mmCIF file of C-alpha atoms in Angstrom:
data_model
loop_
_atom_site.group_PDB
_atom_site.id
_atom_site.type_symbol
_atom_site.label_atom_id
_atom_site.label_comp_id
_atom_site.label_asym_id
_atom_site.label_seq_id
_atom_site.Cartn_x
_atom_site.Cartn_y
_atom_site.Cartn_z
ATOM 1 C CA UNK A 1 3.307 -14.026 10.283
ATOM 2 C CA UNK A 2 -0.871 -14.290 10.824
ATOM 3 C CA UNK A 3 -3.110 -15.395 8.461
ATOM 4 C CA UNK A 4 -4.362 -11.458 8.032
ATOM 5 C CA UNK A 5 -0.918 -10.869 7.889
ATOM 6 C CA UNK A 6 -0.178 -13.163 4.949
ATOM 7 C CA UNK A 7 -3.509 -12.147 3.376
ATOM 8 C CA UNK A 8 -2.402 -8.299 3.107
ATOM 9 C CA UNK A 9 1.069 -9.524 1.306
ATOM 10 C CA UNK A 10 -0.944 -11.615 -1.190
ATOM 11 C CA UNK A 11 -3.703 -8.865 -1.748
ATOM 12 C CA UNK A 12 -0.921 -6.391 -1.638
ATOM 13 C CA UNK A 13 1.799 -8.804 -4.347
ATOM 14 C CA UNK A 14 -1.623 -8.839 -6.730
ATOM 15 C CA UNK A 15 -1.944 -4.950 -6.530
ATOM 16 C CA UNK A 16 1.307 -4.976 -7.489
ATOM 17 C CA UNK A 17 1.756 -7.186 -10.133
ATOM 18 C CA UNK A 18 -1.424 -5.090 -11.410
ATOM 19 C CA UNK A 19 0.191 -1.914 -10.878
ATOM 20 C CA UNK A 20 3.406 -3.173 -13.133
ATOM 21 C CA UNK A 21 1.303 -4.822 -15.380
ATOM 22 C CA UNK A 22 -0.260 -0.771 -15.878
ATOM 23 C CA UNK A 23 3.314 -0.002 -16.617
ATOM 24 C CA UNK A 24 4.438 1.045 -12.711
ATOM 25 C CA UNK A 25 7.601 -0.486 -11.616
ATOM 26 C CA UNK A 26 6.962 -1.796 -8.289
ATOM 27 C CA UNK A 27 10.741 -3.881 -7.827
ATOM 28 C CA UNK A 28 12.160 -2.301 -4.973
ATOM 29 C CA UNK A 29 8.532 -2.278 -3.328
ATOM 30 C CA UNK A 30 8.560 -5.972 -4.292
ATOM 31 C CA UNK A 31 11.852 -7.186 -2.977
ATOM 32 C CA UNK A 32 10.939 -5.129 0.418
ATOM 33 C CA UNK A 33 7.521 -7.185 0.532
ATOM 34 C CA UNK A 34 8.766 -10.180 -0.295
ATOM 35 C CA UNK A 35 11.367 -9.958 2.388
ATOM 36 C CA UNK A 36 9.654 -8.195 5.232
ATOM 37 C CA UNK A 37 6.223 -9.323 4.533
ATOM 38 C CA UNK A 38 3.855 -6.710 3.223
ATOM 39 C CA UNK A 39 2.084 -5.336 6.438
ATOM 40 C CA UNK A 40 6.284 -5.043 8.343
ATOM 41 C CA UNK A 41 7.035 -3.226 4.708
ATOM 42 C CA UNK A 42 4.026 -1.386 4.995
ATOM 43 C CA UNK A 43 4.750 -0.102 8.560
ATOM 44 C CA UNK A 44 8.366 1.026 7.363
ATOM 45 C CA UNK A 45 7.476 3.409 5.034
ATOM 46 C CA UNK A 46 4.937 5.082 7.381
ATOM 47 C CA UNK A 47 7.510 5.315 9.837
ATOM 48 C CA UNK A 48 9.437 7.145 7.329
ATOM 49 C CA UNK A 49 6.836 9.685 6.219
ATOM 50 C CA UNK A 50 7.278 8.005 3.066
ATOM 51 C CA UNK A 51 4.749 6.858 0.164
ATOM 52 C CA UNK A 52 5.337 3.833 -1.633
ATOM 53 C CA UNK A 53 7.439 3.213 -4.954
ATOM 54 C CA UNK A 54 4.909 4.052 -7.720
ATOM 55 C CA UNK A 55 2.701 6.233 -5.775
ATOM 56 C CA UNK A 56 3.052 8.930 -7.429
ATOM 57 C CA UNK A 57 2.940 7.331 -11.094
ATOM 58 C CA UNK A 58 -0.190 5.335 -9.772
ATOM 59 C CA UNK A 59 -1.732 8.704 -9.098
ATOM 60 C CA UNK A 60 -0.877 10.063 -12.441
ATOM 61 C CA UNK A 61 -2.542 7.253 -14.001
ATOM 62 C CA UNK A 62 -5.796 7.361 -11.977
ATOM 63 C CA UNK A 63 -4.966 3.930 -10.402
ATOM 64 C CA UNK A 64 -4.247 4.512 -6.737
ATOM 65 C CA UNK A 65 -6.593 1.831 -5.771
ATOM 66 C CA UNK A 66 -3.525 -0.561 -6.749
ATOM 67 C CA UNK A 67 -1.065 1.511 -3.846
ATOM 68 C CA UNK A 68 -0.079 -0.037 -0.758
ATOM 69 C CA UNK A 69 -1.521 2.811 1.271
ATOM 70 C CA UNK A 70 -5.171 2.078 -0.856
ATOM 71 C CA UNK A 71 -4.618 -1.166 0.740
ATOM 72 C CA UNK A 72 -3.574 -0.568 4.207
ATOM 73 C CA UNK A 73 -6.275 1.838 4.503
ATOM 74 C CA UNK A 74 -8.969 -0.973 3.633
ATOM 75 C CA UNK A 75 -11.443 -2.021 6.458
ATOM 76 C CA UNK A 76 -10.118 -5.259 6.584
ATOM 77 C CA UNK A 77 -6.833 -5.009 7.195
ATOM 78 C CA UNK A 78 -7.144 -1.866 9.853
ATOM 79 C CA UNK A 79 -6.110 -4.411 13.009
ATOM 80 C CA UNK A 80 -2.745 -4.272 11.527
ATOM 81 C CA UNK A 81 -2.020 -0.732 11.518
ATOM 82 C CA UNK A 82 -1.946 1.576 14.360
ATOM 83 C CA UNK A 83 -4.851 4.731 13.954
ATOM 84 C CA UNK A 84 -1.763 7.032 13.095
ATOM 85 C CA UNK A 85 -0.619 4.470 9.905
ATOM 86 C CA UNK A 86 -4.369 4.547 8.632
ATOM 87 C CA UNK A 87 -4.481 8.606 8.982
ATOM 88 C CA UNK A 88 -1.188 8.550 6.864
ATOM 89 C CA UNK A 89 -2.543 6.561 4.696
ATOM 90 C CA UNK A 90 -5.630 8.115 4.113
ATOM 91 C CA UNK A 91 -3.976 11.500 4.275
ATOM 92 C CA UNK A 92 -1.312 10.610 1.531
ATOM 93 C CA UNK A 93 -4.560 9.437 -0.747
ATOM 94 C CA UNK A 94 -6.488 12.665 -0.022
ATOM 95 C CA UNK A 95 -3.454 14.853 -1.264
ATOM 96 C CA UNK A 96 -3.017 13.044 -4.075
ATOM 97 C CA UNK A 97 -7.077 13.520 -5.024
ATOM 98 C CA UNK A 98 -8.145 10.173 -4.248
ATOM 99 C CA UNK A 99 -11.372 10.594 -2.035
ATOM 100 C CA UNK A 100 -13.341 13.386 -3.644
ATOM 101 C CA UNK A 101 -17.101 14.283 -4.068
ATOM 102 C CA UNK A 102 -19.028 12.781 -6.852
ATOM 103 C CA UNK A 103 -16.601 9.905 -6.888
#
């Protein structure tokens, strides 16, 4: 694992413990991160079309700045990702009503 590898897992592990501190389960997220590594987890679930556990809850709550895709999305982690993982990301926030005008 890099060092901007290991720095997404341990930006990504605080988001989360943030996220479950908020009252969003993140356990199966968690045991995925903590085994794969957060960027390999992260990659997965883009692969998959998928969003990650909590999304949707962290949405409800106005907190998606705590998701994994808020993260992977993040200037400073973009040499991880390939352009299309980014433009899932960003598209999965944009549904949900993250980037809007007057924000």
């Amino acid at each position: 694992m890099t060092a901007l590898e290991r720095a997404f897992t341990e930006a990504l592990l605080a988001r989360m413990d943030e996220a479950e501190a908020a009252g969003v389960p993140q356990k199966r997220l968690r045991a995925e991160v903590e085994r794969y590594g957060g960027a390999a987890c992260a990659r997965r679930l883009l692969a998959r079309g998928q969003v990650s556990e909590g999304f949707d809850a962290l949405a409800a709550a106005g907190k998606l700045e705590l998701s994994l895709e808020a993260l992977a999305a993040a200037g400073q982690f973009g040499e991880l990702f390939t352009d299309a993982e980014i433009n899932g990301c960003f598209a999965a926030l944009c549904d949900a009503g993250f980037y809007t005008w007057g924000r």
